[in-house]
PDB file of C-alpha atoms in Angstrom:
ATOM      1  CA  UNK S   1     -24.169  -1.894   3.718  1.00 70.00           C
ATOM      2  CA  UNK S   2     -21.045  -0.123   2.402  1.00 86.00           C
ATOM      3  CA  UNK S   3     -17.944  -0.104   4.576  1.00 93.00           C
ATOM      4  CA  UNK S   4     -16.397   3.071   5.990  1.00 94.00           C
ATOM      5  CA  UNK S   5     -12.983   2.432   4.456  1.00 96.00           C
ATOM      6  CA  UNK S   6     -11.487   5.656   5.825  1.00 97.00           C
ATOM      7  CA  UNK S   7     -12.315   4.683   9.404  1.00 98.00           C
ATOM      8  CA  UNK S   8     -11.112   1.104   8.926  1.00 98.00           C
ATOM      9  CA  UNK S   9      -7.897   2.369   7.308  1.00 98.00           C
ATOM     10  CA  UNK S  10      -7.370   4.746  10.229  1.00 98.00           C
ATOM     11  CA  UNK S  11      -7.723   1.786  12.626  1.00 98.00           C
ATOM     12  CA  UNK S  12      -5.166  -0.181  10.584  1.00 98.00           C
ATOM     13  CA  UNK S  13      -2.805   2.800  10.720  1.00 98.00           C
ATOM     14  CA  UNK S  14      -3.178   3.074  14.506  1.00 98.00           C
ATOM     15  CA  UNK S  15      -2.571  -0.674  14.875  1.00 98.00           C
ATOM     16  CA  UNK S  16       0.455  -0.608  12.547  1.00 97.00           C
ATOM     17  CA  UNK S  17       2.038   2.288  14.436  1.00 98.00           C
ATOM     18  CA  UNK S  18       1.257   0.884  17.891  1.00 97.00           C
ATOM     19  CA  UNK S  19       2.430  -2.652  17.044  1.00 97.00           C
ATOM     20  CA  UNK S  20       5.361  -1.371  14.943  1.00 96.00           C
ATOM     21  CA  UNK S  21       8.181  -3.213  16.709  1.00 94.00           C
ATOM     22  CA  UNK S  22       6.158  -6.279  17.680  1.00 93.00           C
ATOM     23  CA  UNK S  23       6.287  -9.673  15.986  1.00 93.00           C
ATOM     24  CA  UNK S  24       4.246 -12.857  16.146  1.00 92.00           C
ATOM     25  CA  UNK S  25       5.580 -15.683  18.336  1.00 86.00           C
ATOM     26  CA  UNK S  26       6.621 -17.802  15.375  1.00 83.00           C
ATOM     27  CA  UNK S  27      10.017 -19.364  14.682  1.00 83.00           C
ATOM     28  CA  UNK S  28      11.821 -18.595  11.454  1.00 78.00           C
ATOM     29  CA  UNK S  29      11.143 -15.381   9.566  1.00 81.00           C
ATOM     30  CA  UNK S  30       9.805 -12.632  11.854  1.00 88.00           C
ATOM     31  CA  UNK S  31       6.150 -11.877  11.088  1.00 92.00           C
ATOM     32  CA  UNK S  32       4.988  -8.336  11.949  1.00 95.00           C
ATOM     33  CA  UNK S  33       2.293  -8.432  14.615  1.00 96.00           C
ATOM     34  CA  UNK S  34       0.014  -6.131  12.627  1.00 97.00           C
ATOM     35  CA  UNK S  35      -0.663  -9.048  10.256  1.00 97.00           C
ATOM     36  CA  UNK S  36      -2.546 -10.742  13.090  1.00 97.00           C
ATOM     37  CA  UNK S  37      -4.854  -7.850  13.903  1.00 98.00           C
ATOM     38  CA  UNK S  38      -5.437  -7.146  10.201  1.00 98.00           C
ATOM     39  CA  UNK S  39      -6.406 -10.801   9.702  1.00 98.00           C
ATOM     40  CA  UNK S  40      -8.834 -10.622  12.633  1.00 99.00           C
ATOM     41  CA  UNK S  41     -10.445  -7.511  11.158  1.00 99.00           C
ATOM     42  CA  UNK S  42     -10.715  -9.088   7.692  1.00 98.00           C
ATOM     43  CA  UNK S  43     -12.280 -12.220   9.137  1.00 99.00           C
ATOM     44  CA  UNK S  44     -14.908 -10.165  10.950  1.00 99.00           C
ATOM     45  CA  UNK S  45     -15.663  -8.234   7.749  1.00 98.00           C
ATOM     46  CA  UNK S  46     -15.897 -11.495   5.781  1.00 97.00           C
ATOM     47  CA  UNK S  47     -18.452 -12.773   8.295  1.00 98.00           C
ATOM     48  CA  UNK S  48     -20.566  -9.654   7.854  1.00 97.00           C
ATOM     49  CA  UNK S  49     -19.917  -7.848  11.117  1.00 98.00           C
ATOM     50  CA  UNK S  50     -20.407  -4.053  11.122  1.00 98.00           C
ATOM     51  CA  UNK S  51     -17.521  -1.595  10.898  1.00 99.00           C
ATOM     52  CA  UNK S  52     -17.352  -0.975  14.655  1.00 99.00           C
ATOM     53  CA  UNK S  53     -16.784  -4.691  15.251  1.00 99.00           C
ATOM     54  CA  UNK S  54     -14.221  -4.897  12.416  1.00 99.00           C
ATOM     55  CA  UNK S  55     -12.370  -1.897  13.872  1.00 99.00           C
ATOM     56  CA  UNK S  56     -12.480  -3.421  17.363  1.00 99.00           C
ATOM     57  CA  UNK S  57     -10.968  -6.578  15.871  1.00 99.00           C
ATOM     58  CA  UNK S  58      -8.145  -4.539  14.374  1.00 99.00           C
ATOM     59  CA  UNK S  59      -7.530  -2.743  17.674  1.00 99.00           C
ATOM     60  CA  UNK S  60      -8.245  -5.682  20.014  1.00 98.00           C
ATOM     61  CA  UNK S  61      -4.651  -6.028  21.274  1.00 96.00           C
ATOM     62  CA  UNK S  62      -3.640  -2.365  21.418  1.00 96.00           C
ATOM     63  CA  UNK S  63      -4.639  -1.741  25.039  1.00 95.00           C
ATOM     64  CA  UNK S  64      -3.179  -5.024  26.274  1.00 92.00           C
ATOM     65  CA  UNK S  65       0.054  -4.920  24.268  1.00 92.00           C
ATOM     66  CA  UNK S  66       0.888  -1.317  23.357  1.00 95.00           C
ATOM     67  CA  UNK S  67      -0.267   1.061  26.059  1.00 89.00           C
ATOM     68  CA  UNK S  68      -2.997   2.704  23.996  1.00 96.00           C
ATOM     69  CA  UNK S  69      -5.819   3.474  26.415  1.00 97.00           C
ATOM     70  CA  UNK S  70      -9.492   2.656  26.181  1.00 98.00           C
ATOM     71  CA  UNK S  71     -10.091   6.405  26.447  1.00 98.00           C
ATOM     72  CA  UNK S  72      -7.933   7.054  23.384  1.00 98.00           C
ATOM     73  CA  UNK S  73      -9.822   4.391  21.451  1.00 98.00           C
ATOM     74  CA  UNK S  74     -13.113   5.938  22.562  1.00 99.00           C
ATOM     75  CA  UNK S  75     -11.954   9.394  21.429  1.00 98.00           C
ATOM     76  CA  UNK S  76     -10.808   8.097  18.049  1.00 98.00           C
ATOM     77  CA  UNK S  77     -13.385   5.436  17.250  1.00 99.00           C
ATOM     78  CA  UNK S  78     -16.358   5.783  19.609  1.00 98.00           C
ATOM     79  CA  UNK S  79     -17.903   4.073  22.623  1.00 99.00           C
ATOM     80  CA  UNK S  80     -18.860   0.797  20.953  1.00 99.00           C
ATOM     81  CA  UNK S  81     -15.350   0.111  19.633  1.00 99.00           C
ATOM     82  CA  UNK S  82     -13.821   1.064  22.995  1.00 99.00           C
ATOM     83  CA  UNK S  83     -16.239  -1.191  24.890  1.00 98.00           C
ATOM     84  CA  UNK S  84     -15.476  -4.191  22.656  1.00 98.00           C
ATOM     85  CA  UNK S  85     -11.706  -3.686  22.857  1.00 98.00           C
ATOM     86  CA  UNK S  86     -11.884  -3.297  26.630  1.00 97.00           C
ATOM     87  CA  UNK S  87     -13.896  -6.523  26.914  1.00 96.00           C
ATOM     88  CA  UNK S  88     -11.295  -8.378  24.809  1.00 96.00           C
ATOM     89  CA  UNK S  89      -8.394  -7.142  26.957  1.00 94.00           C
ATOM     90  CA  UNK S  90      -6.844  -9.180  29.750  1.00 89.00           C
ATOM     91  CA  UNK S  91      -7.222  -6.851  32.696  1.00 84.00           C
ATOM     92  CA  UNK S  92      -4.256  -7.864  34.884  1.00 85.00           C
ATOM     93  CA  UNK S  93      -1.139  -9.084  33.087  1.00 83.00           C
ATOM     94  CA  UNK S  94       0.658  -9.480  36.423  1.00 88.00           C
ATOM     95  CA  UNK S  95      -1.365 -12.627  37.162  1.00 92.00           C
ATOM     96  CA  UNK S  96      -0.024 -16.065  36.227  1.00 91.00           C
ATOM     97  CA  UNK S  97      -0.917 -17.291  32.718  1.00 87.00           C
ATOM     98  CA  UNK S  98      -3.447 -19.884  33.924  1.00 90.00           C
ATOM     99  CA  UNK S  99      -5.285 -17.356  36.085  1.00 93.00           C
ATOM    100  CA  UNK S 100      -5.378 -14.712  33.325  1.00 92.00           C
ATOM    101  CA  UNK S 101      -6.806 -17.200  30.844  1.00 91.00           C
ATOM    102  CA  UNK S 102      -9.343 -18.536  33.361  1.00 94.00           C
ATOM    103  CA  UNK S 103     -10.569 -15.025  34.160  1.00 94.00           C
ATOM    104  CA  UNK S 104     -10.779 -14.134  30.465  1.00 94.00           C
ATOM    105  CA  UNK S 105     -12.872 -17.220  29.696  1.00 95.00           C
ATOM    106  CA  UNK S 106     -15.103 -16.544  32.702  1.00 95.00           C
ATOM    107  CA  UNK S 107     -15.580 -12.955  31.535  1.00 93.00           C
ATOM    108  CA  UNK S 108     -16.693 -14.170  28.083  1.00 95.00           C
ATOM    109  CA  UNK S 109     -19.482 -16.382  29.455  1.00 95.00           C
ATOM    110  CA  UNK S 110     -21.977 -13.497  29.537  1.00 94.00           C
ATOM    111  CA  UNK S 111     -20.490 -11.378  26.745  1.00 97.00           C
ATOM    112  CA  UNK S 112     -22.630 -10.233  23.794  1.00 98.00           C
ATOM    113  CA  UNK S 113     -22.116 -11.646  20.307  1.00 98.00           C
ATOM    114  CA  UNK S 114     -19.959  -8.784  19.008  1.00 98.00           C
ATOM    115  CA  UNK S 115     -17.380  -9.334  21.770  1.00 98.00           C
ATOM    116  CA  UNK S 116     -17.460 -13.101  21.269  1.00 99.00           C
ATOM    117  CA  UNK S 117     -17.001 -12.615  17.518  1.00 99.00           C
ATOM    118  CA  UNK S 118     -13.824 -10.558  18.013  1.00 99.00           C
ATOM    119  CA  UNK S 119     -12.477 -13.100  20.494  1.00 98.00           C
ATOM    120  CA  UNK S 120     -13.407 -15.992  18.212  1.00 99.00           C
ATOM    121  CA  UNK S 121     -11.679 -14.493  15.164  1.00 99.00           C
ATOM    122  CA  UNK S 122      -8.619 -13.728  17.293  1.00 98.00           C
ATOM    123  CA  UNK S 123      -8.470 -17.353  18.401  1.00 98.00           C
ATOM    124  CA  UNK S 124      -9.103 -18.695  14.876  1.00 99.00           C
ATOM    125  CA  UNK S 125      -6.103 -16.762  13.620  1.00 98.00           C
ATOM    126  CA  UNK S 126      -3.990 -17.941  16.577  1.00 96.00           C
ATOM    127  CA  UNK S 127      -4.985 -21.556  15.917  1.00 97.00           C
ATOM    128  CA  UNK S 128      -4.205 -21.223  12.206  1.00 97.00           C
ATOM    129  CA  UNK S 129      -0.822 -19.707  13.069  1.00 95.00           C
ATOM    130  CA  UNK S 130      -0.022 -22.657  15.345  1.00 94.00           C
ATOM    131  CA  UNK S 131      -0.950 -25.114  12.578  1.00 95.00           C
ATOM    132  CA  UNK S 132       1.057 -23.151   9.977  1.00 94.00           C
ATOM    133  CA  UNK S 133       4.114 -23.184  12.257  1.00 92.00           C
ATOM    134  CA  UNK S 134       3.889 -26.984  12.447  1.00 92.00           C
ATOM    135  CA  UNK S 135       3.406 -27.239   8.663  1.00 93.00           C
ATOM    136  CA  UNK S 136       6.661 -25.294   8.237  1.00 91.00           C
ATOM    137  CA  UNK S 137       8.481 -27.934  10.283  1.00 91.00           C
ATOM    138  CA  UNK S 138       8.792 -25.985  13.526  1.00 91.00           C
ATOM    139  CA  UNK S 139       7.619 -26.897  17.019  1.00 89.00           C
ATOM    140  CA  UNK S 140       4.500 -24.725  17.407  1.00 87.00           C
ATOM    141  CA  UNK S 141       4.569 -24.955  21.198  1.00 87.00           C
ATOM    142  CA  UNK S 142       8.184 -23.879  21.712  1.00 85.00           C
ATOM    143  CA  UNK S 143       7.480 -20.143  21.607  1.00 81.00           C
ATOM    144  CA  UNK S 144       4.229 -20.276  23.609  1.00 81.00           C
ATOM    145  CA  UNK S 145       3.979 -19.996  27.395  1.00 76.00           C
ATOM    146  CA  UNK S 146       2.339 -23.431  27.724  1.00 83.00           C
ATOM    147  CA  UNK S 147       2.397 -26.670  25.764  1.00 86.00           C
ATOM    148  CA  UNK S 148      -0.244 -28.367  23.668  1.00 91.00           C
ATOM    149  CA  UNK S 149      -2.547 -29.824  26.348  1.00 92.00           C
ATOM    150  CA  UNK S 150      -3.299 -26.609  28.282  1.00 92.00           C
ATOM    151  CA  UNK S 151      -3.566 -24.611  25.061  1.00 92.00           C
ATOM    152  CA  UNK S 152      -6.030 -27.040  23.452  1.00 95.00           C
ATOM    153  CA  UNK S 153      -8.014 -27.239  26.689  1.00 95.00           C
ATOM    154  CA  UNK S 154      -8.321 -23.436  26.714  1.00 95.00           C
ATOM    155  CA  UNK S 155      -9.391 -23.326  23.058  1.00 97.00           C
ATOM    156  CA  UNK S 156     -12.001 -26.041  23.742  1.00 98.00           C
ATOM    157  CA  UNK S 157     -13.407 -24.103  26.716  1.00 97.00           C
ATOM    158  CA  UNK S 158     -13.750 -21.060  24.496  1.00 97.00           C
ATOM    159  CA  UNK S 159     -15.530 -23.094  21.810  1.00 98.00           C
ATOM    160  CA  UNK S 160     -18.185 -24.082  24.346  1.00 97.00           C
ATOM    161  CA  UNK S 161     -18.814 -20.384  25.010  1.00 98.00           C
ATOM    162  CA  UNK S 162     -18.772 -19.406  21.342  1.00 98.00           C
ATOM    163  CA  UNK S 163     -21.300 -22.139  20.512  1.00 98.00           C
ATOM    164  CA  UNK S 164     -23.927 -20.390  22.629  1.00 95.00           C
ATOM    165  CA  UNK S 165     -24.387 -17.409  20.332  1.00 95.00           C
ATOM    166  CA  UNK S 166     -22.104 -17.219  17.312  1.00 98.00           C
ATOM    167  CA  UNK S 167     -23.268 -18.051  13.779  1.00 98.00           C
ATOM    168  CA  UNK S 168     -22.554 -21.492  12.409  1.00 98.00           C
ATOM    169  CA  UNK S 169     -20.182 -20.304   9.656  1.00 98.00           C
ATOM    170  CA  UNK S 170     -17.884 -18.692  12.224  1.00 98.00           C
ATOM    171  CA  UNK S 171     -18.118 -21.734  14.499  1.00 99.00           C
ATOM    172  CA  UNK S 172     -17.243 -24.004  11.565  1.00 98.00           C
ATOM    173  CA  UNK S 173     -14.083 -21.970  10.943  1.00 98.00           C
ATOM    174  CA  UNK S 174     -13.163 -22.192  14.639  1.00 99.00           C
ATOM    175  CA  UNK S 175     -13.809 -25.949  14.804  1.00 99.00           C
ATOM    176  CA  UNK S 176     -11.740 -26.540  11.669  1.00 98.00           C
ATOM    177  CA  UNK S 177      -8.801 -24.557  13.048  1.00 98.00           C
ATOM    178  CA  UNK S 178      -9.077 -26.301  16.430  1.00 98.00           C
ATOM    179  CA  UNK S 179      -9.230 -29.743  14.786  1.00 98.00           C
ATOM    180  CA  UNK S 180      -6.033 -28.960  12.869  1.00 97.00           C
ATOM    181  CA  UNK S 181      -4.253 -28.079  16.122  1.00 97.00           C
ATOM    182  CA  UNK S 182      -5.627 -31.123  17.963  1.00 96.00           C
ATOM    183  CA  UNK S 183      -4.086 -33.268  15.227  1.00 92.00           C
ATOM    184  CA  UNK S 184      -0.562 -31.931  15.718  1.00 90.00           C
TER     185      UNK S 184
END
């Protein structure tokens, strides 16, 4: 099925504008945050997910990190994209880190595949970024809110959820990225 490149490009433009002054939590050269959401979208496309899921991957952090509303996403990209983005958004950033992550994982337990796929690709890219930071000679845990053990534990809990319904090729990518981080 051909991709709707205009719609995907529009999502990339929204993400680039909304994340304009944001950077990844990596030491060394600042990496624009939009590279993360673009990578998530590309991964979803590479794994054959439909445009709405790809677009949700591109926009998955806009509500949580930029103030864009679910209603604005719905108006610009439709109900399905808005529903996926909303499901991938931590609902209460005022809670402590551990509680936010626990609630997010609990929320994913009954989520449909398209929501799990966006979350999985998000986490794959995060894991790869952690490994790349270490490969560049930096401490990958220094810029994160928690150290290695709680981070790996969280990624392992998510793997158990992803294994229930995601395709093996996506799970293989997740396991590979997680194994690289476990080995740090």
